[in-house]
Short mmCIF file of C-alpha atoms in Angstrom, two decimals:
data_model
loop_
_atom_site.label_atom_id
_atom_site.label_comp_id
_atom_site.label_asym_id
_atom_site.label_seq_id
_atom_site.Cartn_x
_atom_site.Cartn_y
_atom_site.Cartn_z
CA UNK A 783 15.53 -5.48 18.82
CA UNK A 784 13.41 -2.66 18.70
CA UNK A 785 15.37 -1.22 15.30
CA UNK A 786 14.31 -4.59 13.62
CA UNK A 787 10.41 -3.87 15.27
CA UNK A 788 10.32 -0.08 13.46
CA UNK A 789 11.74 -1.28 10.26
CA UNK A 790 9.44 -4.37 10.14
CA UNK A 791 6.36 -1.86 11.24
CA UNK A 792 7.44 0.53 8.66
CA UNK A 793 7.91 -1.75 6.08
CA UNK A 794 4.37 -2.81 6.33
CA UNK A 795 3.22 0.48 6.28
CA UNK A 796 4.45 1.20 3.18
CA UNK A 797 3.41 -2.18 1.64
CA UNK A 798 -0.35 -1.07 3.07
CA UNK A 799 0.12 2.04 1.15
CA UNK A 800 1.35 0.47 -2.27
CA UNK A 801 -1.73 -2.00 -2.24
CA UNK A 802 -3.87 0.93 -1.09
CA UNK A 803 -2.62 3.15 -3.86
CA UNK A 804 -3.16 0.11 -6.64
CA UNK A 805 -6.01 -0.82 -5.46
CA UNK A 806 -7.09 2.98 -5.91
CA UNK A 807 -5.61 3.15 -9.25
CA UNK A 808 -7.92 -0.14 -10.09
CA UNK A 809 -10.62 1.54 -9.05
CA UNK A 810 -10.60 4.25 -11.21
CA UNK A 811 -9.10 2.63 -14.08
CA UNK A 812 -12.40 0.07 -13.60
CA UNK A 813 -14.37 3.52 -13.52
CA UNK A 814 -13.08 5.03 -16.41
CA UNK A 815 -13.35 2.32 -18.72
CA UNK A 816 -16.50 1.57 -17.75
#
């Protein structure tokens, strides 16, 4: 039970990261063009 906890947790972690990194590659992208 606590395996499946960790790989859920860490699983969202990275997920949090992707969006975080897109949303920072928006960002500047918006930026740039702008």
């Amino acid at each position: 039970m606590y395996a499946l906890h960790t790989y859920v947790h860490n699983s969202f972690t990275c997920a949090y990261d992707f969006i975080r990194l897109y949303a920072f590659i928006r960002i500047l992208d918006y930026i740039v063009l702008s």
